[in-house]
mmCIF file of C-alpha atoms and ligand atoms in Angstrom:
data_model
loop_
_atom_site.group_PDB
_atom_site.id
_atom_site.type_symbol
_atom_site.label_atom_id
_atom_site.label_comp_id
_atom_site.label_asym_id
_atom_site.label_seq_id
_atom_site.Cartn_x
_atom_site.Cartn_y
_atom_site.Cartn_z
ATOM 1 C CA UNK A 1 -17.716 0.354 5.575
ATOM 2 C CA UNK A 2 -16.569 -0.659 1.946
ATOM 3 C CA UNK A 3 -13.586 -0.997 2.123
ATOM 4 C CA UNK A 4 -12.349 -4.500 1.949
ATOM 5 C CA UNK A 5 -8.799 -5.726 2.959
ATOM 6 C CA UNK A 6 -7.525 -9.731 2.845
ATOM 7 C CA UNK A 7 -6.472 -10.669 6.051
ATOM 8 C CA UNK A 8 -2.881 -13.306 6.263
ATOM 9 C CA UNK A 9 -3.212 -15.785 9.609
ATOM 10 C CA UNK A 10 -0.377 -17.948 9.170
ATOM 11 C CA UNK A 11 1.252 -19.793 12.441
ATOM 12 C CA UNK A 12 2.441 -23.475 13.828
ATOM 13 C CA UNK A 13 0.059 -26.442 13.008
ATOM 14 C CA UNK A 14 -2.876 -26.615 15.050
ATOM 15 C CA UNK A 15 -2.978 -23.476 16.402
ATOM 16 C CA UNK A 16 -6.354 -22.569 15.926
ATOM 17 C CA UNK A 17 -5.820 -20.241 12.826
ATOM 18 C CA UNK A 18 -8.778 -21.932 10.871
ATOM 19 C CA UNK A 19 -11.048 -21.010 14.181
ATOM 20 C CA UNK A 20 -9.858 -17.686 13.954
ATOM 21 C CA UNK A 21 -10.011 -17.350 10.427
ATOM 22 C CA UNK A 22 -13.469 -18.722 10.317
ATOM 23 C CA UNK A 23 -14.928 -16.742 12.996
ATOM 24 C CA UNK A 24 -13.383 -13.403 11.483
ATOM 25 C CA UNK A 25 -14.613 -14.155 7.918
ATOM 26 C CA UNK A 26 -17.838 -14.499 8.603
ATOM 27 C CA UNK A 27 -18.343 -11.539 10.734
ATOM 28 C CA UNK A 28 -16.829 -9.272 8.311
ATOM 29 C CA UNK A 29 -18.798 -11.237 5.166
ATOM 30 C CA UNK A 30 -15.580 -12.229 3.698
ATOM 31 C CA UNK A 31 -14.540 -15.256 2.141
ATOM 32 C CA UNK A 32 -12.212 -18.187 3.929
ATOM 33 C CA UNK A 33 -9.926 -19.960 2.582
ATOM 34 C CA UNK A 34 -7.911 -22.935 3.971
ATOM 35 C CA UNK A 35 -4.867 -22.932 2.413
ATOM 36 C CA UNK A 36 -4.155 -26.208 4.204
ATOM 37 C CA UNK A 37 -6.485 -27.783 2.915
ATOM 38 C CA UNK A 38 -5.318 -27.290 -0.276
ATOM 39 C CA UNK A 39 -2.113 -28.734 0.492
ATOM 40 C CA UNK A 40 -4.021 -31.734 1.885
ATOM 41 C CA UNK A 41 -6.274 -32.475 -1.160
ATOM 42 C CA UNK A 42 -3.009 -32.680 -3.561
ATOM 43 C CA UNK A 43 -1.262 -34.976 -0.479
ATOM 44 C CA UNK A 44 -4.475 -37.214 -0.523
ATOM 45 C CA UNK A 45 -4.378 -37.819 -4.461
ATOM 46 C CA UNK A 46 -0.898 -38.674 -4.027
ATOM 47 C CA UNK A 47 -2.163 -41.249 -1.522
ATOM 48 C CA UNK A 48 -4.560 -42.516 -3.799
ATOM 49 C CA UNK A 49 -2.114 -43.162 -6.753
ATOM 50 C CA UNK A 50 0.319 -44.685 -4.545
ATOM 51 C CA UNK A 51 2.785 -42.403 -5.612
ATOM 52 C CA UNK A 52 6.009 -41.984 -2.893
ATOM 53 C CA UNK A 53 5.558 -38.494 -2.004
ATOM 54 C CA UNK A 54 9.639 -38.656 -1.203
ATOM 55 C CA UNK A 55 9.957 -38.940 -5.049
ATOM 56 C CA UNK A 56 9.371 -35.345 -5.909
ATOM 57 C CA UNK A 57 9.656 -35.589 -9.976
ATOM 58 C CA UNK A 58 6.847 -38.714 -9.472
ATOM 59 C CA UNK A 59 4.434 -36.301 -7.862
ATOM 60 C CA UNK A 60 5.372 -33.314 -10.145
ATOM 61 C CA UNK A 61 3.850 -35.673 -12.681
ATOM 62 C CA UNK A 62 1.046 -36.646 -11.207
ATOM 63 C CA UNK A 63 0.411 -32.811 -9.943
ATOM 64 C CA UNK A 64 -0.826 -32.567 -13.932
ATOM 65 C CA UNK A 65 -4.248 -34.793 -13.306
ATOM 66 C CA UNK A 66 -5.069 -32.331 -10.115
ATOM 67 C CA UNK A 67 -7.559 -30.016 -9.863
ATOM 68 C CA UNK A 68 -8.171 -28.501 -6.485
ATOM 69 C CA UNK A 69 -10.831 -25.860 -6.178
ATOM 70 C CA UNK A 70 -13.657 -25.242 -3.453
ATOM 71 C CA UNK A 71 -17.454 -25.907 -3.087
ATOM 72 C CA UNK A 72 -19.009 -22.622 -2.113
ATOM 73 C CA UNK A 73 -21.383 -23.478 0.851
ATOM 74 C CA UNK A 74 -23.259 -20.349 1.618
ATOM 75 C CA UNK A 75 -23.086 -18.776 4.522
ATOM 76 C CA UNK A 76 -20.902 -22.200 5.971
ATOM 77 C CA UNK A 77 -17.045 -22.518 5.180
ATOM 78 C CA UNK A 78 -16.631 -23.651 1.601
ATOM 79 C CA UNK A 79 -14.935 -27.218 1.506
ATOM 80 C CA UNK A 80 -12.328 -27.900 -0.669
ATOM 81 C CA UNK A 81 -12.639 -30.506 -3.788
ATOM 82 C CA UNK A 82 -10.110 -32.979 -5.717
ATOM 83 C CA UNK A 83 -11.133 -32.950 -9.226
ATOM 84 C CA UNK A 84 -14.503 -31.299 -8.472
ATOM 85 C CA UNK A 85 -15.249 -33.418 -5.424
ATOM 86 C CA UNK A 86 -15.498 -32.505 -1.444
ATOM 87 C CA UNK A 87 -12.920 -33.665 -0.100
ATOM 88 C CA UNK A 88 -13.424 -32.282 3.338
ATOM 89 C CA UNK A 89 -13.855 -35.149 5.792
ATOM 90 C CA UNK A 90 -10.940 -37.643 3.943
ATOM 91 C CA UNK A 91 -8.218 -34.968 4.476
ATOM 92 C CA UNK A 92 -8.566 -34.729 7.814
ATOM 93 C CA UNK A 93 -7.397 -37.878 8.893
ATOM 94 C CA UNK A 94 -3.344 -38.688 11.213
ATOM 95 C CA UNK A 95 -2.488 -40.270 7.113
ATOM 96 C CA UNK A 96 -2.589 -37.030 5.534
ATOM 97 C CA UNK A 97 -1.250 -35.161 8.336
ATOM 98 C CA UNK A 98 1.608 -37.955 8.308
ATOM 99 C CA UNK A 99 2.577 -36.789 4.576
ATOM 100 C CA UNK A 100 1.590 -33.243 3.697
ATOM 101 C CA UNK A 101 4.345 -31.917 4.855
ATOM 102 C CA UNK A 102 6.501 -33.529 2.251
ATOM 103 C CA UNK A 103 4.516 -32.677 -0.796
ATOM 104 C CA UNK A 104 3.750 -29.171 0.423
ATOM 105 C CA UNK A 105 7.746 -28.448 0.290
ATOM 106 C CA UNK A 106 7.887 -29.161 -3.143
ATOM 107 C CA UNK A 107 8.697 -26.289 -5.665
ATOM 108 C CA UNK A 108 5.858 -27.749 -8.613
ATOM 109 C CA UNK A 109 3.223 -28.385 -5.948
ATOM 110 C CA UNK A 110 3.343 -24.701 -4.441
ATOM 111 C CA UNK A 111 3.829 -22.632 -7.771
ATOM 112 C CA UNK A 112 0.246 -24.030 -8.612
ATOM 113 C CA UNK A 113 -1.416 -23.880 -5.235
ATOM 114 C CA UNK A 114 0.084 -20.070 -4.711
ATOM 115 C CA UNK A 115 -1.434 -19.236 -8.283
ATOM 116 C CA UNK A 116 -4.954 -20.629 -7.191
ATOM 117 C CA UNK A 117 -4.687 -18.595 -3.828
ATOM 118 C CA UNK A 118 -3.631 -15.375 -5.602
ATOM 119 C CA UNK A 119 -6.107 -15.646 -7.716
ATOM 120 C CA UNK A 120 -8.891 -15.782 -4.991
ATOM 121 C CA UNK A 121 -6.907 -12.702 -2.942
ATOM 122 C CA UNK A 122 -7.759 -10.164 -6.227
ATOM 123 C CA UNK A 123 -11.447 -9.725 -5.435
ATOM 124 C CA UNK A 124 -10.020 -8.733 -1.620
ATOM 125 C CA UNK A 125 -12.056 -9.262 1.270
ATOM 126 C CA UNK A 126 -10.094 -12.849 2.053
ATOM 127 C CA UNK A 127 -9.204 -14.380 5.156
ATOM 128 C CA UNK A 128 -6.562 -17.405 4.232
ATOM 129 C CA UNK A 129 -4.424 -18.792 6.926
ATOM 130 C CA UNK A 130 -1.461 -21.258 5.814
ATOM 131 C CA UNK A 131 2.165 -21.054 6.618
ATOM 132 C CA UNK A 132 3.308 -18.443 4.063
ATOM 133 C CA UNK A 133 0.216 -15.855 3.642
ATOM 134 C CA UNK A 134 1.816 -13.015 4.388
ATOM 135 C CA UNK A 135 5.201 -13.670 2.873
ATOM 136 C CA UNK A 136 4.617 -14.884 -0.373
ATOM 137 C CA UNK A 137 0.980 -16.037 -0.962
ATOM 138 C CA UNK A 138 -0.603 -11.799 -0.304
ATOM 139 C CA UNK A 139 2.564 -10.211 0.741
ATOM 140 C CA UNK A 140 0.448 -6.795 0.555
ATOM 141 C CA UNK A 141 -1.978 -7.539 3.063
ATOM 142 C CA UNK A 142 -3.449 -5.053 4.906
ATOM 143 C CA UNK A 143 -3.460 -7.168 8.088
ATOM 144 C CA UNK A 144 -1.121 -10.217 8.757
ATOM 145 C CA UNK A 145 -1.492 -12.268 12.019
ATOM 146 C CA UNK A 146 0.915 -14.902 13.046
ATOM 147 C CA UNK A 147 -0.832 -17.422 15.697
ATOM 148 C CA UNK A 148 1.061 -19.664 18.315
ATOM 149 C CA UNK A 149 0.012 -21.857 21.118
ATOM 150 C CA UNK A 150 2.546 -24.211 23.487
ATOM 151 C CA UNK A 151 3.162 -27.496 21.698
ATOM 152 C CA UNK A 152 0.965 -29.376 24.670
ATOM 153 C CA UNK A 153 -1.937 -26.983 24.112
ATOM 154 C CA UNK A 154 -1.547 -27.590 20.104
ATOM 155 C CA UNK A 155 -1.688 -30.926 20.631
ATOM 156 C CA UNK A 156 -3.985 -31.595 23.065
ATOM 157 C CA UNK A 157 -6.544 -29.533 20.595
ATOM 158 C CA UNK A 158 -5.798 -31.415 18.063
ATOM 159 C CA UNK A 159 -6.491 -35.328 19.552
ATOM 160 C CA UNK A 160 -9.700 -33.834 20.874
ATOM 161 C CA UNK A 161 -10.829 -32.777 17.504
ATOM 162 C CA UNK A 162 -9.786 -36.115 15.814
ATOM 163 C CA UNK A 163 -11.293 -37.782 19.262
ATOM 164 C CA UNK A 164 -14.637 -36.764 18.725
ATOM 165 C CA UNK A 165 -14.417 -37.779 15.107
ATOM 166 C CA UNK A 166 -14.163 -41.252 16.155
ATOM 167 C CA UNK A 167 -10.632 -41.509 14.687
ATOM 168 C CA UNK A 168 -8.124 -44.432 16.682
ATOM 169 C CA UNK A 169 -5.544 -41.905 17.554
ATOM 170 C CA UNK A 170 -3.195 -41.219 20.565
ATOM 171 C CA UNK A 171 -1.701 -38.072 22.291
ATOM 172 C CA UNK A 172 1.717 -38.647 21.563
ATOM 173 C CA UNK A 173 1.290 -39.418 18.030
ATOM 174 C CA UNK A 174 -0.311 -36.117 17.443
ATOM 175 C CA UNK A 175 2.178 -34.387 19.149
ATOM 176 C CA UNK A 176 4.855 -36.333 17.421
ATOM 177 C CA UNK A 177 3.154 -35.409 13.804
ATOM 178 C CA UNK A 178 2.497 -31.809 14.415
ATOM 179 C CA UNK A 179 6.475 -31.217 15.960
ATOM 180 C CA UNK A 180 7.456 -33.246 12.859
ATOM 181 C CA UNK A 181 5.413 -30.969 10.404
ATOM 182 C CA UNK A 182 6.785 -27.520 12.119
ATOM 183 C CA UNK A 183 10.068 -28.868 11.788
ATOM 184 C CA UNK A 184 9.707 -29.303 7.729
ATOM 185 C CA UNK A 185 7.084 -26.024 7.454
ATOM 186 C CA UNK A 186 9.827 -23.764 9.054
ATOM 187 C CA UNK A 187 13.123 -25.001 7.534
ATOM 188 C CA UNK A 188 12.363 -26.004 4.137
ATOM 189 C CA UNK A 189 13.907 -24.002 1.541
ATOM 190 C CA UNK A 190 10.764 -23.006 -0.878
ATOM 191 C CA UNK A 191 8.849 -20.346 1.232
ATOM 192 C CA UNK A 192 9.179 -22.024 5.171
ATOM 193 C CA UNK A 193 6.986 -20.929 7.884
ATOM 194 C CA UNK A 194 8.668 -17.520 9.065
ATOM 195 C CA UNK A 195 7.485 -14.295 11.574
ATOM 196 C CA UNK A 196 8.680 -11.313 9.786
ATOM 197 C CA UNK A 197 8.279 -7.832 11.738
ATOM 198 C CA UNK A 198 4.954 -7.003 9.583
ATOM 199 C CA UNK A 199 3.070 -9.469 11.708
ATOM 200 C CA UNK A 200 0.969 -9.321 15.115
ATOM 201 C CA UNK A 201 1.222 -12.116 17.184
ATOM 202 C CA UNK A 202 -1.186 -14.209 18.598
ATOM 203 C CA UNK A 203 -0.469 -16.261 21.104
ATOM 204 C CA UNK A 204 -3.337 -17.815 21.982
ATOM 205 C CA UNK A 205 -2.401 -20.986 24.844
ATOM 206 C CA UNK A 206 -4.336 -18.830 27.638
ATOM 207 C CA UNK A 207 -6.727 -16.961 25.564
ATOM 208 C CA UNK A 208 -10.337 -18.168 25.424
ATOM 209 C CA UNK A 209 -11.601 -18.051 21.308
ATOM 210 C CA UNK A 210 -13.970 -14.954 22.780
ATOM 211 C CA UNK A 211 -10.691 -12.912 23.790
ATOM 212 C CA UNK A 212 -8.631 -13.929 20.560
ATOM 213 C CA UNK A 213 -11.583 -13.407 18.421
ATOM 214 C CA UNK A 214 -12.060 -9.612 20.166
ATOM 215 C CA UNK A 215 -8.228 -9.202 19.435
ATOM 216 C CA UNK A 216 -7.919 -9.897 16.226
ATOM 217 C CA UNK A 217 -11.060 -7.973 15.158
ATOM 218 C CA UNK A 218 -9.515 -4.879 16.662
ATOM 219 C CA UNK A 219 -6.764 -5.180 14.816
ATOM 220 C CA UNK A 220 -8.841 -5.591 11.102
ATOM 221 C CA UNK A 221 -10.214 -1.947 12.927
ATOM 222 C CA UNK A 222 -7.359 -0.383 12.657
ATOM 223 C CA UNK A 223 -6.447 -2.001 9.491
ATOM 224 C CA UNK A 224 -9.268 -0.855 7.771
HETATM 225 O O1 CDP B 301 -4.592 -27.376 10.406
HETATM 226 P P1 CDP B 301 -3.142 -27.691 10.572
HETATM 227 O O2 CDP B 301 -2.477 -26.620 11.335
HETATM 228 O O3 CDP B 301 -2.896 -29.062 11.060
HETATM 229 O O4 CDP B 301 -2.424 -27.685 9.156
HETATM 230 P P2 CDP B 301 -2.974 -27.218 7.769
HETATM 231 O O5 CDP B 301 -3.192 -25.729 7.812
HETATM 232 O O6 CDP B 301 -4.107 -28.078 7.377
HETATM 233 O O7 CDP B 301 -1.735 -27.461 6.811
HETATM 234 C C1 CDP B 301 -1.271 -28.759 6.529
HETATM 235 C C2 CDP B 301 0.136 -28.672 5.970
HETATM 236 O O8 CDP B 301 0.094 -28.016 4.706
HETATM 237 C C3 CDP B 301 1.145 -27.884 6.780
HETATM 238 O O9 CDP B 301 1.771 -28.649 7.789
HETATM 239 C C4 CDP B 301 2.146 -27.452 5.705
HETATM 240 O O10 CDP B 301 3.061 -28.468 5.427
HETATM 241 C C5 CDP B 301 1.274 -27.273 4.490
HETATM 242 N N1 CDP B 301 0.931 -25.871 4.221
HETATM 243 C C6 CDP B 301 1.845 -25.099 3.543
HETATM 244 O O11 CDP B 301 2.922 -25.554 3.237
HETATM 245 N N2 CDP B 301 1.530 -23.822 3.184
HETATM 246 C C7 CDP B 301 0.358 -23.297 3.511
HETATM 247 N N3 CDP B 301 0.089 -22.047 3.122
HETATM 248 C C8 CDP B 301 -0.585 -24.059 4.226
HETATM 249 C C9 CDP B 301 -0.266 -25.346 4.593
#
């Protein structure tokens, strides 16, 4: 089959999209992106520069010295780079999480991040999941899927991942950061986190990866 189609997973923090997104890319050869983690990699230089990420014309400025672009892998996930360096493992850490949200509502900060992502979408054959995929980022995409999970599931996911990193984190401040995050993603004014009718949902709290996974790769069937 040639044809190739880019594929729009966008849904709640931690809700597994990146699983999903993963798992689908590389079983139809297509390329992943993490939009997320671009959003992370501009939050983190922020951090670095001890700019106030509440002080949206200070990080506008600093948004010039940024350069986020992605480290092709081979046949693993490609991991995205600040200023031509991996980035991967530092912008997965509670800080980041604590402040993305912030910088990733700002208007400067998402013009150039939703250029980059375009940009990848023309060769088709994309899997990105974000917040705004299929509404602003690939609004034409053959397939958009919109994930959820209960807020306990979410978060107990998430500490388990961070757990077995060997980062010093507790329950209840994951759960407090990823309620605090959907809160900004879905009511900010510049493209928030929104299921329109084009979507399928995917809810996955009682669904094993296997039986999401199967899901979602009937519906690229039919999309294709
Ligand atoms: O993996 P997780 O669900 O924790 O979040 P992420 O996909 O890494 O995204 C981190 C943050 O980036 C989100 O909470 C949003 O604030 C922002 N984001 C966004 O605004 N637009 C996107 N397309 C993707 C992420």
């Amino acid at each position: 089959m040639n044809k190739k189609i880019n594929i729009a997973i966008d849904g709640y923090s931690s809700c597994g999209k990146g699983t999903l997104a993963k798992e689908l890319a590389q079983a139809l050869g297509y390329v992943f992106i993490d939009s997320g983690a671009m959003y992370r990699a501009v939050t983190l230089h922020m951090m670095r520069l001890g700019v106030d990420v509440a002080d949206e014309a200070a990080v506008e400025r600093a948004l010039e010295g940024v350069e986020v672009g992605f480290l092709n892998k081979g046949d693993q996930p490609a991991e995205v780079t600040l200023n031509g360096i991996s980035v991967e493992s530092e912008i997965r850490t509670i800080e980041v999480a604590s402040k993305v949200s912030e910088v990733a509502k700002i208007d400067a900060v998402r013009t150039k991040m939703v250029a980059l992502q375009q940009a990848i979408g023309l060769q088709k054959g994309v899997v990105m999941d974000g917040r705004d995929i299929g509404t602003v980022v690939f609004p034409d995409a053959e397939l958009k899927i919109f994930m959820t999970a209960s807020a306990a599931v979410r978060a107990q996911r998430r500490f388990a991942e961070l757990i077995a990193k060997g980062d010093d984190v507790t329950l209840e401040e994951i759960a407090s950061n990823l309620a605090h995050r959907d809160q900004i993603d879905a009511n900010r004014e510049n493209s928030p986190l929104t299921l329109t009718g084009d979507y399928r949902v995917l809810d996955n709290s009682e669904l094993s990866r296997e039986a999401q996974f199967s899901m979602a790769l009937d519906w690229v069937n039919q999309a294709l």
